[in-house]
Coordinates of C-alpha atoms and ligand atoms in Angstrom, one line a residue:
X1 CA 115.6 107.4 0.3
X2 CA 113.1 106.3 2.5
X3 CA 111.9 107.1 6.3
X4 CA 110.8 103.8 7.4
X5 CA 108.6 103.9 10.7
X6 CA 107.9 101.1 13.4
X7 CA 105.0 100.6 15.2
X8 CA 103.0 98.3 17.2
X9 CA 100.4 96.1 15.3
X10 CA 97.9 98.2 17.4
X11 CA 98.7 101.7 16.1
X12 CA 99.5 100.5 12.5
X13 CA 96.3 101.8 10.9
X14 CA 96.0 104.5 12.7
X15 CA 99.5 105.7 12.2
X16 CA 99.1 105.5 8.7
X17 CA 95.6 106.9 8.1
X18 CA 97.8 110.1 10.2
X19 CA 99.8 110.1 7.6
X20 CA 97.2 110.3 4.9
X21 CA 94.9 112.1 6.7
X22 CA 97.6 115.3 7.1
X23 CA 98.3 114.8 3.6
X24 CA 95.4 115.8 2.3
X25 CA 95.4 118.1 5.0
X26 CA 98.1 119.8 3.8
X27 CA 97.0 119.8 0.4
X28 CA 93.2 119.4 0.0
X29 CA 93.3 118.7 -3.7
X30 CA 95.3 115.9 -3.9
X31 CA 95.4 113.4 -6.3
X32 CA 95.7 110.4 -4.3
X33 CA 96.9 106.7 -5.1
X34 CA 94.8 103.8 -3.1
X35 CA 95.7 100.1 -2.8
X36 CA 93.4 97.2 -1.9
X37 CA 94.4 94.1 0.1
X38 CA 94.3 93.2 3.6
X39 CA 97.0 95.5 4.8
X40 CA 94.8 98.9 3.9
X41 CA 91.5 97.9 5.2
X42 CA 92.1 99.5 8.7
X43 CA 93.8 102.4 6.9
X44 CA 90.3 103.0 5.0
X45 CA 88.5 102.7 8.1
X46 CA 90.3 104.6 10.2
X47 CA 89.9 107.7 6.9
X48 CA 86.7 107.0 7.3
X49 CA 86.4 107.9 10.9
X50 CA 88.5 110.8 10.1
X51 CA 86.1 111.7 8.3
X52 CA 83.0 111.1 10.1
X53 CA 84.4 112.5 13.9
X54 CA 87.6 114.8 12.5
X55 CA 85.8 116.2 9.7
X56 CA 88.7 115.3 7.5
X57 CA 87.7 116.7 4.0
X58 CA 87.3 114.5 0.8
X59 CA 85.8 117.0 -1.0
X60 CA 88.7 118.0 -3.4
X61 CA 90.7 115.1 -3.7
X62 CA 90.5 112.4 -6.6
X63 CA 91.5 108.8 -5.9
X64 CA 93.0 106.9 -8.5
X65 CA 92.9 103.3 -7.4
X66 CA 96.1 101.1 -8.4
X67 CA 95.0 98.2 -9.9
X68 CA 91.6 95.6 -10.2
X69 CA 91.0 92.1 -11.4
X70 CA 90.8 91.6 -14.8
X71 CA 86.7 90.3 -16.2
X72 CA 85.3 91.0 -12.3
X73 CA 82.7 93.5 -11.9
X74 CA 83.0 96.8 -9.8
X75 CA 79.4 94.8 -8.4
X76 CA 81.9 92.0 -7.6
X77 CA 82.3 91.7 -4.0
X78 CA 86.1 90.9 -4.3
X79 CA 86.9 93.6 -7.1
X80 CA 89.3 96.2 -6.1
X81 CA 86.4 99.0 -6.4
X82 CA 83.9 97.3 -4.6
X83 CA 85.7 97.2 -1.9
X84 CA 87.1 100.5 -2.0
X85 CA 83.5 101.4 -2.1
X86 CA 82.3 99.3 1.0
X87 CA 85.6 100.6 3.1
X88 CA 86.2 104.1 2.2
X89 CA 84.4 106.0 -0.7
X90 CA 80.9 104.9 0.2
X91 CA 82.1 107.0 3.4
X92 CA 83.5 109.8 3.0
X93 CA 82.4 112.9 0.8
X94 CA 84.4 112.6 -2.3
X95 CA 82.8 113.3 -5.0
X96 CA 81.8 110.3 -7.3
X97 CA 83.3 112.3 -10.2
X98 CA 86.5 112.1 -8.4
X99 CA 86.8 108.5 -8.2
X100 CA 89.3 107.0 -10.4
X101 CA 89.6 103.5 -11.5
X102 CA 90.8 100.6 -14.0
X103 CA 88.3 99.1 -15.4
X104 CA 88.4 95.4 -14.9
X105 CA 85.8 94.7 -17.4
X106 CA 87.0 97.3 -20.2
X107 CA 86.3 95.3 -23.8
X108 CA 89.6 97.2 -24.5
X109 CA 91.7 97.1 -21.8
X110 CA 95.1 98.5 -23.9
X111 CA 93.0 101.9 -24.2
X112 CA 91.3 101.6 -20.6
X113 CA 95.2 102.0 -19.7
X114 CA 96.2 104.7 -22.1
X115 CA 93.2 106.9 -21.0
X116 CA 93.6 106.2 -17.3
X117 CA 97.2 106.9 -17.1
X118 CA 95.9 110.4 -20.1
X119 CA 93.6 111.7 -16.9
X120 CA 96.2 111.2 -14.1
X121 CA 98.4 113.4 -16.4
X122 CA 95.7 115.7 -17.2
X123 CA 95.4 115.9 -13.5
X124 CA 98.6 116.8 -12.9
X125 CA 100.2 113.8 -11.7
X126 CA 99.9 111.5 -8.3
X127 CA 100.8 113.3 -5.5
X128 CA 100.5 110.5 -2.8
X129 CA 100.6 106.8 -3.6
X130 CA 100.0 103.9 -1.3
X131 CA 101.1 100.7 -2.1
X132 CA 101.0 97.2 -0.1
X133 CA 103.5 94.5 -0.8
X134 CA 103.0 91.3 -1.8
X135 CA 105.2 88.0 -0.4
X136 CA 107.2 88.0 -3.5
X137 CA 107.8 91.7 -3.4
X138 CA 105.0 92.7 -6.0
X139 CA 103.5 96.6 -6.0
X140 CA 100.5 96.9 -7.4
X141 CA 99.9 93.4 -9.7
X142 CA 103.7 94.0 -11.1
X143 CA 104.6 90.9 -10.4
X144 CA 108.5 89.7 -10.2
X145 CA 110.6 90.1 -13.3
X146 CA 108.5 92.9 -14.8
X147 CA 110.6 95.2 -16.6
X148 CA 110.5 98.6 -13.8
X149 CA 109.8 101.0 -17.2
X150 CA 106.3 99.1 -17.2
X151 CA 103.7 101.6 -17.7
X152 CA 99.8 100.3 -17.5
X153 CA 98.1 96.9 -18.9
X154 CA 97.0 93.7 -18.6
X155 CA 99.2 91.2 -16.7
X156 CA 99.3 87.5 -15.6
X157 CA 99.4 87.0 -11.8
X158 CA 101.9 85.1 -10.5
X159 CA 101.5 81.8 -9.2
X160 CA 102.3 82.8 -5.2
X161 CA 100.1 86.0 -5.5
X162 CA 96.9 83.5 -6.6
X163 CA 98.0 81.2 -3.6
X164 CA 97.8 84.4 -1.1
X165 CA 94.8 85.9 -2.7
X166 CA 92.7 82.4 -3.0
X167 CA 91.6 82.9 1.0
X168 CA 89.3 85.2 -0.9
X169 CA 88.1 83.8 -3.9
X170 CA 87.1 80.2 -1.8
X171 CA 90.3 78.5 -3.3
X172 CA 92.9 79.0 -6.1
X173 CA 90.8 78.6 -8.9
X174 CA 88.1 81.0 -8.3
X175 CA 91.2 84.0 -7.9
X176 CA 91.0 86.1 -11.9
X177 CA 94.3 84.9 -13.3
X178 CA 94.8 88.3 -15.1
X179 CA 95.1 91.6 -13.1
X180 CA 94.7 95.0 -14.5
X181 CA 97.5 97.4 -13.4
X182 CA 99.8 100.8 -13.4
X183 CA 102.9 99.8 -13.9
X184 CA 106.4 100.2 -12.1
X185 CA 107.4 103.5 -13.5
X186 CA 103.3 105.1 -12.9
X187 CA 103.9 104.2 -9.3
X188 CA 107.7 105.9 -9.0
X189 CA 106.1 109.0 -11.1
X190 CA 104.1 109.5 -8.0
X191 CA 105.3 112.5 -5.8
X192 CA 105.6 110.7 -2.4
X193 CA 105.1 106.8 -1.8
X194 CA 103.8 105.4 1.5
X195 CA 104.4 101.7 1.4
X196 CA 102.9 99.7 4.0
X197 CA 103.0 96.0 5.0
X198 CA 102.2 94.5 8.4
X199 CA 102.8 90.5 9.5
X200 CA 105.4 88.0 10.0
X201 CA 104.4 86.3 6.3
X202 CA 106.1 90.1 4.9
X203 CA 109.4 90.2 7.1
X204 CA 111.5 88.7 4.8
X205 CA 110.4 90.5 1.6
X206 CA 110.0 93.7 3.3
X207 CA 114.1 93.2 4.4
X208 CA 114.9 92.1 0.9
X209 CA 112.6 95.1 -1.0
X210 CA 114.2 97.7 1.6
X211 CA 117.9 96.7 2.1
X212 CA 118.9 94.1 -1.1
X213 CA 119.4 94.9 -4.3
X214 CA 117.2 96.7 -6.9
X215 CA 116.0 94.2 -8.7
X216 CA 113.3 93.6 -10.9
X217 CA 113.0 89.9 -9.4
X218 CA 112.1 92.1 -6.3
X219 CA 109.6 94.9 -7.8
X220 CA 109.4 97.0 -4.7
X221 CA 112.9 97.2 -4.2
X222 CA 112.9 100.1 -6.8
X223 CA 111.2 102.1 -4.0
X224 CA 114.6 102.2 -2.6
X225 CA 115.4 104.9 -5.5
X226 CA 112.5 107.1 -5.0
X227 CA 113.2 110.7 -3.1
X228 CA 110.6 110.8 -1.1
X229 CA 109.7 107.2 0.1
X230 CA 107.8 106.6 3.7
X231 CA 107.4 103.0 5.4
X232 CA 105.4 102.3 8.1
X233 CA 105.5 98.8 9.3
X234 CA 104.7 96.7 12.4
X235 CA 107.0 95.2 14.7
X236 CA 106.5 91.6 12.9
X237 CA 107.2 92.9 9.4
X238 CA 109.7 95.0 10.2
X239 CA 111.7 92.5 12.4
X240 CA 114.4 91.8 10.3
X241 CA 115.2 95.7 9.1
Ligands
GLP301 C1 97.5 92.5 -4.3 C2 97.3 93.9 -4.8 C3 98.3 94.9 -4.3 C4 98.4 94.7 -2.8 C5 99.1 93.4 -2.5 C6 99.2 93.1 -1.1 O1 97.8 91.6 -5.2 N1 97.3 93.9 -6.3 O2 98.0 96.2 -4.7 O3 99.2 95.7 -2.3 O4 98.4 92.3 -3.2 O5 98.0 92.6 -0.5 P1 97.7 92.4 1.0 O6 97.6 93.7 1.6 O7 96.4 91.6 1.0 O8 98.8 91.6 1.5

């Protein structure tokens, strides 16, 4: 079950880089899981400073990155990598070896998945995963109704996660309508979880994800079953737990 923790919007990011940050601490050649969106930007930065005035170590961990837009480019300046790149790994010291991702652009994306999800094994698994939430309770681009044995591909994005994401892409139809993904059970394989989600626009999915039933209409809610699951929220997502 999960340890969910409260804070102000103020300390969010830097309460949960804390909890990276010992992490990999702790255990220096972690395999780490990342997630883009707006909700891990200050987490990023705030490793990054880590980093820079800490000396928090990157040295021996490898990042495997959760999901990226199908067709863009890791040039794009939207894709998942590139800004992965701009807030965190261009940064930091990890090795570029050690940087794990999707390819958006793979001309077979079925093998890109069987050969990503290979090397994680290989690896020995995910220790730590961070995952963000979207409104309608997706992880990763596992959108609602997807099946929670869901291992890696191609998906469509739902029709609510192109309305939140087309801020970004200067309107609806510029967002990729196709995400590439780990799936449900890739994320629960992962040794501990630290889902995140800050803002009044995630109170009610956070409460339904957290304290409804597990559904797959609700994809995180299956983070309920995980042994060792840790929330941090603010005080505006978290309102109605
Ligand atoms: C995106 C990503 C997810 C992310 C979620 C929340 O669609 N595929 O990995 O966690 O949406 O994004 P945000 O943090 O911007 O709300």
């Amino acid at each position: 079950m999960e340890s969910v923790i409260t804070v102000t919007r103020a300390e969010f990011d830097r309460r949960a880089a804390e909890e990276v940050g010992d992490f990999i601490r702790e255990l220096p050649e972690a395999k780490i899981g990342f997630a883009t969106g707006a909700t891990t930007v200050g987490l990023h930065r705030e490793l990054a400073r880590m980093h820079r005035e800490e000396g928090l170590d990157f040295g021996r961990i490898h990042s495997f990155n959760l999901d990226e837009y199908a067709g863009l480019s890791s040039r794009h300046p939207f894709s998942c990598r590139y800004r992965m790149e701009e807030q965190l790994f261009g940064i930091v010291n990890i090795p570029r070896r050690h940087i794990h991702f999707l390819n958006g652009e793979a001309v077979d994306p079925a093998r890109e998945c069987r050969e990503y999800e290979a090397l994680i094994d290989v690896l020995g698994g995910i220790d730590y995963q961070v995952v963000g939430i979207g409104t309608n309770g997706h992880i990763a681009f596992n959108e609602p109704g997807t099946p929670f044995h869901a291992t890696a591909g191609v998906v469509d994005i739902s029709g609510r996660t192109l309305e939140d994401k087309a801020y970004m892409f200067g309107g609806i139809s510029g967002v990729p309508k196709q995400g590439i993904t780990l799936g449900i059970k890739n994320v629960m394989h992962a040794r501990r979880i630290l889902l995140l989600a800050k803002g009044t626009e995630k109170c009610e999915i956070v409460k339904e994800a957290l304290q409804g039933p597990v559904t797959p209409d609700i994809p995180a809610s299956i983070l309920q079953l995980h042994p060792r699951l840790t929330v941090i929220v603010d005080e505006e997502a978290g309102a109605g737990l």
